CSV table of C-alpha atoms and ligand atoms in Angstrom, one decimal:
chain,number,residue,atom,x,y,z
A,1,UNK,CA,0.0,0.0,0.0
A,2,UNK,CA,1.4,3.3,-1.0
A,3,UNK,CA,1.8,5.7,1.5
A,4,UNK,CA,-0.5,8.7,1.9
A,5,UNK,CA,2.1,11.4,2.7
A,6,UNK,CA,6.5,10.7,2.1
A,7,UNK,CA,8.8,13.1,2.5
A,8,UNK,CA,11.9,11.9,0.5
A,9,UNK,CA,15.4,13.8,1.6
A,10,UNK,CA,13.4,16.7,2.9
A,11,UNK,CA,15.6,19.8,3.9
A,12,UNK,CA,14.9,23.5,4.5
A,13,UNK,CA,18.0,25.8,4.9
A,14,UNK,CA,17.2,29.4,6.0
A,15,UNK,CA,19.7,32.5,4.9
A,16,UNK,CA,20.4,34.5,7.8
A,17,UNK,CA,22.8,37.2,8.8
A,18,UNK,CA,24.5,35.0,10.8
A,19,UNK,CA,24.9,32.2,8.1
A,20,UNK,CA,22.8,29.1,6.2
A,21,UNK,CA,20.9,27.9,9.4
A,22,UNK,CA,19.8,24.3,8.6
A,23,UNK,CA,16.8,23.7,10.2
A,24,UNK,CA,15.8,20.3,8.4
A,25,UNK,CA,17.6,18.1,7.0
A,26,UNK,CA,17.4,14.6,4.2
A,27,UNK,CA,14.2,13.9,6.7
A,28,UNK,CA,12.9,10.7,4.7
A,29,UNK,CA,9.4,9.1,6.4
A,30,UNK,CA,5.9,7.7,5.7
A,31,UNK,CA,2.8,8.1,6.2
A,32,UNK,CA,0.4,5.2,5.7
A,33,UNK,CA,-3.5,4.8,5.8
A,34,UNK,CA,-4.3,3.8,9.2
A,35,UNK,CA,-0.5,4.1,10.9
A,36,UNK,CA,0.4,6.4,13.7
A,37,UNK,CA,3.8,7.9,12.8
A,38,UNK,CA,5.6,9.4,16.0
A,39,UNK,CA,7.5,12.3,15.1
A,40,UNK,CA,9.7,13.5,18.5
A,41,UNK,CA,12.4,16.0,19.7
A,42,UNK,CA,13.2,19.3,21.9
A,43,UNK,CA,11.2,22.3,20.5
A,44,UNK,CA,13.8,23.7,18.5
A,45,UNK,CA,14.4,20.4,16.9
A,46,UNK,CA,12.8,21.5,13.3
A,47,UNK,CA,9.2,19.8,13.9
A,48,UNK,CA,7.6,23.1,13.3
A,49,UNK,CA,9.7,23.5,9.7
A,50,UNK,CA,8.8,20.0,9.0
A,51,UNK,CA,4.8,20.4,9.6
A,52,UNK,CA,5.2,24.2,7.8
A,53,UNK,CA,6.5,22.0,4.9
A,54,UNK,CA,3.7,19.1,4.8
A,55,UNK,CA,1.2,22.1,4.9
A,56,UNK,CA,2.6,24.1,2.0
A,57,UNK,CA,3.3,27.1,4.1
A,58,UNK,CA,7.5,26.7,3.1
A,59,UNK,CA,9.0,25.0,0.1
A,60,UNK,CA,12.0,22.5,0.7
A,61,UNK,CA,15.5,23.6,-0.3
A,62,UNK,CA,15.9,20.2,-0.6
A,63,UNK,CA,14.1,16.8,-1.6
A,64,UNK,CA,10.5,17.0,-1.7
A,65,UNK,CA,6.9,16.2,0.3
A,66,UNK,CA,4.9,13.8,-1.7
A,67,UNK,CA,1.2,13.4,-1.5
A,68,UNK,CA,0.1,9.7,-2.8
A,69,UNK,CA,3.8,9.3,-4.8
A,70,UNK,CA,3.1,13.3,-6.3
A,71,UNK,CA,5.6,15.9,-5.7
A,72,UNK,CA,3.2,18.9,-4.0
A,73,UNK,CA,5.4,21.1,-6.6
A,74,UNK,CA,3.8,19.5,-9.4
A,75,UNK,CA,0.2,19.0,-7.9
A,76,UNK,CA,-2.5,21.1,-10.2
A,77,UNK,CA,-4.9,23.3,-8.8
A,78,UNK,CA,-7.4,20.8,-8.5
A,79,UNK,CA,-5.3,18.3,-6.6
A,80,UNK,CA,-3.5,20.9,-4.2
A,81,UNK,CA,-7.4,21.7,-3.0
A,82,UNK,CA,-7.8,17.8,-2.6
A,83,UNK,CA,-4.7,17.6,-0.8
A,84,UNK,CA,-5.7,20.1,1.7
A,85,UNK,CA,-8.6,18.6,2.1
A,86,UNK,CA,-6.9,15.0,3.0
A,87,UNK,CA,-4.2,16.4,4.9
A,88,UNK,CA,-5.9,18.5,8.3
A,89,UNK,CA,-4.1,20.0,10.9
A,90,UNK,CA,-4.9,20.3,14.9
A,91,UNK,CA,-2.8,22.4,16.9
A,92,UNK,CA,-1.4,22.4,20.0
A,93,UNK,CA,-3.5,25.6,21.5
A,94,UNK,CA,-7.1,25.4,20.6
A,95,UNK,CA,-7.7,29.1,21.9
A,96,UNK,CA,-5.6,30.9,19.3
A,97,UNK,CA,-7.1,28.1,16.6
A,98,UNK,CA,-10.5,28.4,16.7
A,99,UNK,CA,-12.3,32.1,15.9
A,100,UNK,CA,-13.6,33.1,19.4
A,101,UNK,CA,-16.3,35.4,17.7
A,102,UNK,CA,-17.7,32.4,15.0
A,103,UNK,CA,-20.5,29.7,16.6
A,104,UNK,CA,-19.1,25.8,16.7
A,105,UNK,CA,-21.2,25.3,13.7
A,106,UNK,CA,-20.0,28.4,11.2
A,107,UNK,CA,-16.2,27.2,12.7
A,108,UNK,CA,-16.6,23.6,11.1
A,109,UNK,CA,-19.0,24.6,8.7
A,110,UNK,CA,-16.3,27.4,7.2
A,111,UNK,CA,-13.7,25.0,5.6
A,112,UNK,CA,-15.9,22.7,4.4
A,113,UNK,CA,-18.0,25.1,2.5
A,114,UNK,CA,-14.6,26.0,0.5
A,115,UNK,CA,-13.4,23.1,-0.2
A,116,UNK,CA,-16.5,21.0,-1.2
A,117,UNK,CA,-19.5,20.8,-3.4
A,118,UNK,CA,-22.0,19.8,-0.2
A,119,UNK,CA,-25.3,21.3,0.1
A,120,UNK,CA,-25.9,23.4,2.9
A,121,UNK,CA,-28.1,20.5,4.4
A,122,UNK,CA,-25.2,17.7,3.7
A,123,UNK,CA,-23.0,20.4,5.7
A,124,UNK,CA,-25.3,21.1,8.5
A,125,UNK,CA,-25.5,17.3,8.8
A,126,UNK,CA,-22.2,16.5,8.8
A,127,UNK,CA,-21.2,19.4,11.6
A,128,UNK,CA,-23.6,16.9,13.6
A,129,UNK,CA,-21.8,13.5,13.0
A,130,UNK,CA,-18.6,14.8,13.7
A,131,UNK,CA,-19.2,17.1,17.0
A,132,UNK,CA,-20.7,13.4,18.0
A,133,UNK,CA,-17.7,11.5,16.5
A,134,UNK,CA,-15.5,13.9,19.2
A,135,UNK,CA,-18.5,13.7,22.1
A,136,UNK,CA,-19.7,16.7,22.0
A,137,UNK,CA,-23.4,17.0,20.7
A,138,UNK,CA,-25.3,19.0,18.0
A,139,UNK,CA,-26.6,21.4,20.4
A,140,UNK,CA,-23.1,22.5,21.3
A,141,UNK,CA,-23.1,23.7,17.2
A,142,UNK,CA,-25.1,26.9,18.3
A,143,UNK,CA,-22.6,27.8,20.9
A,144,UNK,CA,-19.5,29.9,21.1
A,145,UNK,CA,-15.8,28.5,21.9
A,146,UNK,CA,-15.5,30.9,25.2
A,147,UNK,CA,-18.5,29.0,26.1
A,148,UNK,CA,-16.3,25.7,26.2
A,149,UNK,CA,-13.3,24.1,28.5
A,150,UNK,CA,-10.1,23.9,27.2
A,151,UNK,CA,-10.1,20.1,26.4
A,152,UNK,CA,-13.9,20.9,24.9
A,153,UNK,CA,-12.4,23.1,22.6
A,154,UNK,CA,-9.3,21.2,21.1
A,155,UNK,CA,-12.3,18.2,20.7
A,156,UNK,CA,-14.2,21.0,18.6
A,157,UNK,CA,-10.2,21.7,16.4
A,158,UNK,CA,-10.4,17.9,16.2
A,159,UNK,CA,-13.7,18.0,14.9
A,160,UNK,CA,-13.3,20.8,12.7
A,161,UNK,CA,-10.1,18.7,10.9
A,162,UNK,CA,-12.3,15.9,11.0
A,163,UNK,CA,-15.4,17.2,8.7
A,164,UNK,CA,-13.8,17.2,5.3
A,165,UNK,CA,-13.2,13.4,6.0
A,166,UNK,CA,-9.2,13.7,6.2
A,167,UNK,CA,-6.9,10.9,5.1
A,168,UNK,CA,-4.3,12.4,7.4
A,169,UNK,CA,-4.5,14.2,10.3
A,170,UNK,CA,-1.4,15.9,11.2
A,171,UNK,CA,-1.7,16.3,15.0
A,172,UNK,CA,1.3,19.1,16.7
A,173,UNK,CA,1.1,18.8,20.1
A,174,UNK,CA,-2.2,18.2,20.6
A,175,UNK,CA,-2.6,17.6,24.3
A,176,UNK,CA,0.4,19.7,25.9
A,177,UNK,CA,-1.2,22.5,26.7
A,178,UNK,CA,-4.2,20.4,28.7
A,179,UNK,CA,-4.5,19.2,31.9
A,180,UNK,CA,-3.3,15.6,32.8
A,181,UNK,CA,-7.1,14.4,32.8
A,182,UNK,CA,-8.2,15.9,29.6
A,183,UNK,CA,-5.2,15.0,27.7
A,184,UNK,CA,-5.9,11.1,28.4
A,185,UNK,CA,-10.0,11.7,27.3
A,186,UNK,CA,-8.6,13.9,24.2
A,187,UNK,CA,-6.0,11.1,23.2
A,188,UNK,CA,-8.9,8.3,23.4
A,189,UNK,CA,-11.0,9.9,21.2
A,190,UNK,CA,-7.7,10.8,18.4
A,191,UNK,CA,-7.0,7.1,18.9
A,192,UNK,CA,-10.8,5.9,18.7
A,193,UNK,CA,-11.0,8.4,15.4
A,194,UNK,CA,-8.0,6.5,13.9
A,195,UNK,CA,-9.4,3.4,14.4
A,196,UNK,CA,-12.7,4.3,13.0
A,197,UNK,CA,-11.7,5.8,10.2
A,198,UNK,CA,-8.5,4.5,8.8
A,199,UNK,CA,-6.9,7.7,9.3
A,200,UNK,CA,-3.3,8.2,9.3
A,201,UNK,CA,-1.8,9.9,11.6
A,202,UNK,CA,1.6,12.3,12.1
A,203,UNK,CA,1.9,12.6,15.9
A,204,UNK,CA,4.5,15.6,16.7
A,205,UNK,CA,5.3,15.8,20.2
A,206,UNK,CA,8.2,16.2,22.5
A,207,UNK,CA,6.7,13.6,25.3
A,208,UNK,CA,7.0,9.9,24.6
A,209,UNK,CA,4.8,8.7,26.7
A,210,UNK,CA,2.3,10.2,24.7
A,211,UNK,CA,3.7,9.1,21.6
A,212,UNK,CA,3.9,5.6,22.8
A,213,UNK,CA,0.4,5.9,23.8
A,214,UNK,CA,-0.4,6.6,20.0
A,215,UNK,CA,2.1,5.4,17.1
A,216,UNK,CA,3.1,2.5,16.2
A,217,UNK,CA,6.4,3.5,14.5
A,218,UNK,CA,8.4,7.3,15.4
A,219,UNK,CA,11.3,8.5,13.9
A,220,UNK,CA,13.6,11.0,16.5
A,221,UNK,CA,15.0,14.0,15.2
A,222,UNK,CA,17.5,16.2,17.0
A,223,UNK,CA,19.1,19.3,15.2
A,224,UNK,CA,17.5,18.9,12.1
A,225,UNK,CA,18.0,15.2,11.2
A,226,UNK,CA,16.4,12.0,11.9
A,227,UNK,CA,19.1,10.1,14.6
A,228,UNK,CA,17.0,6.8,15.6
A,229,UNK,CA,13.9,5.4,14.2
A,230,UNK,CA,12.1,2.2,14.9
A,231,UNK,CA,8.7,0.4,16.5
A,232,UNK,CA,7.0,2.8,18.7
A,233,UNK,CA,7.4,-0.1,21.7
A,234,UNK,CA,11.3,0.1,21.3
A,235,UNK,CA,11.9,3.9,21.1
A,236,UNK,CA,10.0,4.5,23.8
A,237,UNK,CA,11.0,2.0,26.3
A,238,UNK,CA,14.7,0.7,24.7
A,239,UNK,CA,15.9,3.4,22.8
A,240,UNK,CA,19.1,2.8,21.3
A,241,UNK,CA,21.0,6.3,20.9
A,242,UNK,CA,21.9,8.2,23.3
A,243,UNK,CA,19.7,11.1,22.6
A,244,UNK,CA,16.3,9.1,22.8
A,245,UNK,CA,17.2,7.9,26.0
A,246,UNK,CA,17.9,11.4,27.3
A,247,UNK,CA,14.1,12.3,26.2
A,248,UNK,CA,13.1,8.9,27.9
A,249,UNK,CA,14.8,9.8,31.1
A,250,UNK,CA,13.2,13.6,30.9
A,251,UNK,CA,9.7,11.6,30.3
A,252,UNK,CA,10.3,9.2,33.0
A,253,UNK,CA,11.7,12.3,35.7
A,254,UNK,CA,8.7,13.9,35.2
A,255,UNK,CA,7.2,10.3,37.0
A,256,UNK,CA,8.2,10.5,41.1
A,257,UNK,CA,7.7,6.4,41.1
A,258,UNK,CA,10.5,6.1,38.1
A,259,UNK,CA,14.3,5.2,39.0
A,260,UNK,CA,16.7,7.9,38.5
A,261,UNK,CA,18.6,7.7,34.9
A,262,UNK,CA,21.8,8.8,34.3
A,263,UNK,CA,21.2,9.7,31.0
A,264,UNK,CA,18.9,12.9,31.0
A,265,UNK,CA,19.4,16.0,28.7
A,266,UNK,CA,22.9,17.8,29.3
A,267,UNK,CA,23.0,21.4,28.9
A,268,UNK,CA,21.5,23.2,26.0
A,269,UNK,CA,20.6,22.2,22.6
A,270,UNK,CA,23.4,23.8,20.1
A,271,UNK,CA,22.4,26.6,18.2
A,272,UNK,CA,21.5,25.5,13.6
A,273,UNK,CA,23.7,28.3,13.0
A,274,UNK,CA,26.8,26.7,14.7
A,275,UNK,CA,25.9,22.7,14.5
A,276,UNK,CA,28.8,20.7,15.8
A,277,UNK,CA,31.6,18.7,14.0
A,278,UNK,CA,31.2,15.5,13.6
A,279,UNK,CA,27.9,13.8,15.3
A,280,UNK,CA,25.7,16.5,16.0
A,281,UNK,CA,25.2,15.4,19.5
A,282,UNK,CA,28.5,15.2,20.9
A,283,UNK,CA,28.1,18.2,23.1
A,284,UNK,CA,25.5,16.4,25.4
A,285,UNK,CA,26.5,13.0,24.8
A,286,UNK,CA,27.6,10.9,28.2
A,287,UNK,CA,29.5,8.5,25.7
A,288,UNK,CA,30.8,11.1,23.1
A,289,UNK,CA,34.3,9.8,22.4
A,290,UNK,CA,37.0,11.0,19.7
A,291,UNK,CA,35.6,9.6,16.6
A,292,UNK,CA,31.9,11.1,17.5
A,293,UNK,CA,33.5,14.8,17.3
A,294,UNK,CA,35.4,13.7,13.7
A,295,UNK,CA,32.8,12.0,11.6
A,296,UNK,CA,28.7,12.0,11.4
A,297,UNK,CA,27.4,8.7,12.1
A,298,UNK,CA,25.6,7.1,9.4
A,299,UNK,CA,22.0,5.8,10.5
A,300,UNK,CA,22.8,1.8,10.5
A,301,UNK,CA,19.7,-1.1,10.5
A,302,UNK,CA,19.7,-1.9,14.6
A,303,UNK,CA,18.3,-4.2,16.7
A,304,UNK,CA,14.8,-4.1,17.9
A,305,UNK,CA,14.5,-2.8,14.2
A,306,UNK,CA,14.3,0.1,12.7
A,307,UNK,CA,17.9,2.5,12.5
A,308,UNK,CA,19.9,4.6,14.7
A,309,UNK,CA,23.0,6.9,14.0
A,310,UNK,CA,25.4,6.3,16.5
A,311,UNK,CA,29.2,5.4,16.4
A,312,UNK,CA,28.6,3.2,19.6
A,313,UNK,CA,25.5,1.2,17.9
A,314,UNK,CA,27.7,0.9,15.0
A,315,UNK,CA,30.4,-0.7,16.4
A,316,UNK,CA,28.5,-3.2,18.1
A,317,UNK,CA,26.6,-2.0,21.3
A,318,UNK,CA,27.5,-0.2,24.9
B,1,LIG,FE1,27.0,9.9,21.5
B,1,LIG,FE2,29.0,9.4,19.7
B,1,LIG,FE3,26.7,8.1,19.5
B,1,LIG,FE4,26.8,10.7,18.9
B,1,LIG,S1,27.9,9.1,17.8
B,1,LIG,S2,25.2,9.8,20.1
B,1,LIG,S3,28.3,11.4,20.4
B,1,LIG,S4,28.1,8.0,21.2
């Protein structure tokens, strides 16, 4: 099956005063029907370049994003609006996402009216199903977003993505800024949604416990560039480089029942305008040694599946 979404060598270099500041770089992944792809890292990482990219807000300096094997570049008129349509966003904060002055209905009613031939009826109706798909009800279609709780509103973002029936749902954070209790209730119903519907899904997040909760496969990129990937089971409970397990020992700090790791994040992430020599994360690396400051690991098959770039996985383990 061919996936709904690739990105194939994907890199976006910025000109700045200060020099080319590479903020993605030969980021290769998949997206397919009904998968949950993980995508993780520190804010600062390039997630945000990488989901500017998928939604045609940038163009690629390098490689390409392709929608069902099409480079977006060379997708007519008529398949860009289709391709908007099949690839939805939800953000991280549903109060700056959703119009505070529009009703729940016009909100989901809006992009659908754009981007389809639906009678006003067929739209009306299908506000309905999907504030029910995300349990909220039809008579919450009259009211206004101020009117709603937090965790209400990112289920009315949800359902808003959700209405032009979406192949992919690009999800950036979706929970982080809810409360521990919501974000379990709002992940249920993304996972219940996925499940129902076939969707794909492209998880960002920085928290892999979450993404554990929802992917089946996640790639890990630090400065730019993809360092591990694998099954969503082994990067976030065995992670094999370095860096993952530092994210894994942030996750697990944050839990006052987990053992202490030795392994957590060391000092600050290096600025894209200065990346270091060699492996790019030899700065903050407990195991750094001489060759990891010379030469940029290439990523290698490793076990548990999946690949990691790491001098140490290379030659053979820790
Ligand atoms: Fe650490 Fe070296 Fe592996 Fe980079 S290549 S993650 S510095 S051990």
């Amino acid at each position: 099956m061919s996936p709904i979404l690739s990105t194939h060598g994907l890199g976006r270099t910025f000109r700045t005063k200060g020099g080319p500041l590479h903020a993605l770089t030969d980021v290769t992944l998949d997206c397919d029907p009904g998968r949950s792809l993980g995508v993780v890292g520190e804010s600062g990482c390039g997630k945000t370049t990488l989901n500017r990219l998928i939604l045609m807000l940038d163009t690629p300096t390098a490689g390409e994003v392709r929608f069902k094997d099409k480079p977006l570049a060379q997708l007519t008129t008529n398949e860009r609006k289709a391709y908007r349509r099949a690839v939805q966003p939800v953000f991280q904060n549903p109060y700056s996402s959703l119009n505070p002055r529009l009703r729940v209905r016009k909100i989901i009613r809006e992009p659908l009216a754009a981007n389809t031939t639906m009678s006003r009826a067929q739209i009306d109706a299908r506000v309905d199903e999907v504030l029910e798909a995300v349990g909220l009800s039809s008579r919450d279609a009259d009211r206004l977003p101020a009117e709603f709780s937090g965790g209400q509103r990112q289920r009315i973002a949800i359902a808003r993505a959700l209405a032009s029936k979406p192949e992919l749902m690009l999800l950036d954070e979706p929970v982080s800024s809810q409360d521990i209790s919501i974000r379990a209730q709002i992940l249920n119903v993304l996972k219940d949604l996925r499940d129902e519907y076939g969707l794909a899904t492209l998880f960002v997040s920085h928290d892999l416990a979450t993404v554990r909760f929802m992917c089946d496969e996640v790639v890990v990129i630090y400065l730019g560039r993809i360092v591990e990937r694998g099954p969503a089971n082994v990067i976030c409970s065995a992670p094999r480089h370095p860096y993952t397990q530092a994210l894994l020992a942030a996750t697990l700090s944050a839990d006052p029942d987990a053992p202490e790791m030795a392994t957590r994040p060391q000092g600050e992430i290096p600025s894209p305008l200065a990346p270091p020599s060699g492996c790019p994360y030899h700065t903050r690396c407990p195991h750094a040694h001489d060759l990891c400051k010379a030469q940029r690991p290439q990523a290698q098959p490793a076990e548990g599946g999946g690949t990691v770039a790491c001098h140490l996985v290379e030659q053979g383990g820790w």
